[in-house]
Amino acid sequence: MPSIVEMYHKPVSAFFDAYKEKKPAEDMEVDGEKDGEPDMDVDSQPETSQREQQIDILSLIMNCVHTALSMVKDPEKDSPRTTERIKMVLNLIQNGHEEEGKTFLSGIAVHLQCLLKEKEDQESELHKEWLSTEASNPEHINSAGTFRRAAIQCLEEKLASLLAGIISFIDKNCNMNIVISEQAHRWQRFVWLEILNCPQVTQVHYTHSFSHPNQMMGEYVVQGTAYEGGGFLAGMPFSWLIYSQIDEIMKTTSEEPGSHENNGLLELVMKTASRLNQLHWGKFCLR
């Protein structure tokens, strides 16, 4: 966790931008021990200093995930889905530590980073320094014991709300069942994780998703995309996003000249597929 001097006049997203996983550095230390010689790389000290200035996003997610899950509600009270969701999220987080590449944790982390950046862009320069300001409050320091602990507590409180909103979004139509199921095909899991790790595809924005009355009260209701907000068990990862994109492209393409001539339907399909392939998610969905 950065010191109070390093955090002065800096928004939280600045430290998230500098975040790098510590696993490679830890592996280097293990290799050095195996050789029986200490690592004398001249760059090791600056790298250590750099890591101290970064925020461990993954640890923060682990610390606030239970609070976040308690904020996620289902339309039906006492729904068994609430308990199922808790188990799925915890399993995905645990499995994420054992996997390489794009994981559930990395997708959550990149969305938190984007939401914080968007929130800060909408605020004044003074409000961008909210973490150092709140953490340096004498009451917070007295309660936590140290500035670092106060900063972590303040950050976890803010992140828990954002994390709850992200979870409520990605579990529309029981979407998390796809990635957690043992019967899921490899392509389903691949597409699911690719989309989760791409905020350009999910289009989750702070203004649209975290400024409604229910969200301000600390509740995030999981809304389905079926009739009257109902849900269903989807088979395609993030199906509502893909459907929306395809529908929009087909409408735009059908309005172009010549789309209703002979072979117009075939041409419409081919043009739609071609344009889908140019999108972020189209590149891996149409492989």
CSV table of N, CA and C in Angstrom, one decimal, residues 23 25 43 48 51 54 92 101 116 133 138 142 152 166-167 186 200 208 246 250 280 285:
chain,number,residue,atom,x,y,z
A,23,LYS,N,3.5,-12.1,-8.7
A,23,LYS,CA,3.9,-13.5,-8.9
A,23,LYS,C,5.2,-13.6,-9.6
A,25,ALA,N,7.8,-11.7,-9.6
A,25,ALA,CA,8.9,-11.3,-8.7
A,25,ALA,C,9.1,-12.4,-7.6
A,43,ASP,N,18.4,-4.1,-10.6
A,43,ASP,CA,17.1,-3.5,-10.8
A,43,ASP,C,16.1,-4.0,-9.7
A,48,THR,N,11.2,-3.4,-6.2
A,48,THR,CA,10.6,-3.6,-4.9
A,48,THR,C,10.0,-2.3,-4.5
A,51,ARG,N,6.7,-1.8,-6.4
A,51,ARG,CA,5.6,-2.6,-5.9
A,51,ARG,C,5.0,-2.1,-4.6
A,54,GLN,N,2.3,0.4,-5.2
A,54,GLN,CA,1.1,-0.1,-5.9
A,54,GLN,C,0.1,-0.7,-4.9
A,92,LEU,N,-15.0,-19.1,-8.1
A,92,LEU,CA,-14.3,-18.4,-9.2
A,92,LEU,C,-13.0,-17.7,-8.8
A,101,GLY,N,-3.3,-16.3,-17.3
A,101,GLY,CA,-4.0,-15.6,-18.3
A,101,GLY,C,-5.2,-14.8,-17.8
A,116,LEU,N,-13.5,3.4,-11.3
A,116,LEU,CA,-12.9,4.4,-10.5
A,116,LEU,C,-12.4,5.5,-11.4
A,133,THR,N,-7.5,11.9,1.7
A,133,THR,CA,-8.2,12.9,2.6
A,133,THR,C,-8.9,12.1,3.7
A,138,PRO,N,-8.3,12.1,11.5
A,138,PRO,CA,-7.9,11.5,12.8
A,138,PRO,C,-8.8,10.4,13.3
A,142,ASN,N,-7.4,6.8,14.2
A,142,ASN,CA,-7.6,6.3,15.6
A,142,ASN,C,-8.3,5.0,15.6
A,152,ILE,N,-6.8,1.4,3.7
A,152,ILE,CA,-7.3,0.2,3.2
A,152,ILE,C,-8.8,0.0,3.5
A,166,ILE,N,-20.9,-4.7,-10.2
A,166,ILE,CA,-20.4,-5.5,-11.2
A,166,ILE,C,-20.9,-7.0,-11.2
A,167,ILE,N,-21.0,-7.5,-10.0
A,167,ILE,CA,-21.5,-8.9,-9.8
A,167,ILE,C,-23.0,-9.0,-10.3
A,186,ARG,N,-15.4,-25.7,-23.8
A,186,ARG,CA,-14.2,-24.8,-23.7
A,186,ARG,C,-14.4,-23.4,-24.3
A,200,GLN,N,-14.6,-2.6,-22.8
A,200,GLN,CA,-15.2,-2.0,-24.0
A,200,GLN,C,-16.4,-2.8,-24.5
A,208,HIS,N,-24.3,5.2,-15.5
A,208,HIS,CA,-25.5,4.4,-15.8
A,208,HIS,C,-25.8,3.4,-14.7
A,246,ILE,N,-25.8,-7.5,-32.1
A,246,ILE,CA,-26.2,-8.0,-33.4
A,246,ILE,C,-27.5,-7.3,-33.9
A,250,MET,N,-27.7,-5.2,-37.4
A,250,MET,CA,-28.6,-5.7,-38.4
A,250,MET,C,-29.6,-4.5,-38.8
A,280,HIS,N,-14.7,-5.8,-30.7
A,280,HIS,CA,-13.8,-6.4,-29.7
A,280,HIS,C,-14.2,-7.9,-29.4
A,285,CYS,N,-15.5,-14.3,-30.6
A,285,CYS,CA,-16.8,-15.1,-30.7
A,285,CYS,C,-16.9,-15.8,-32.1
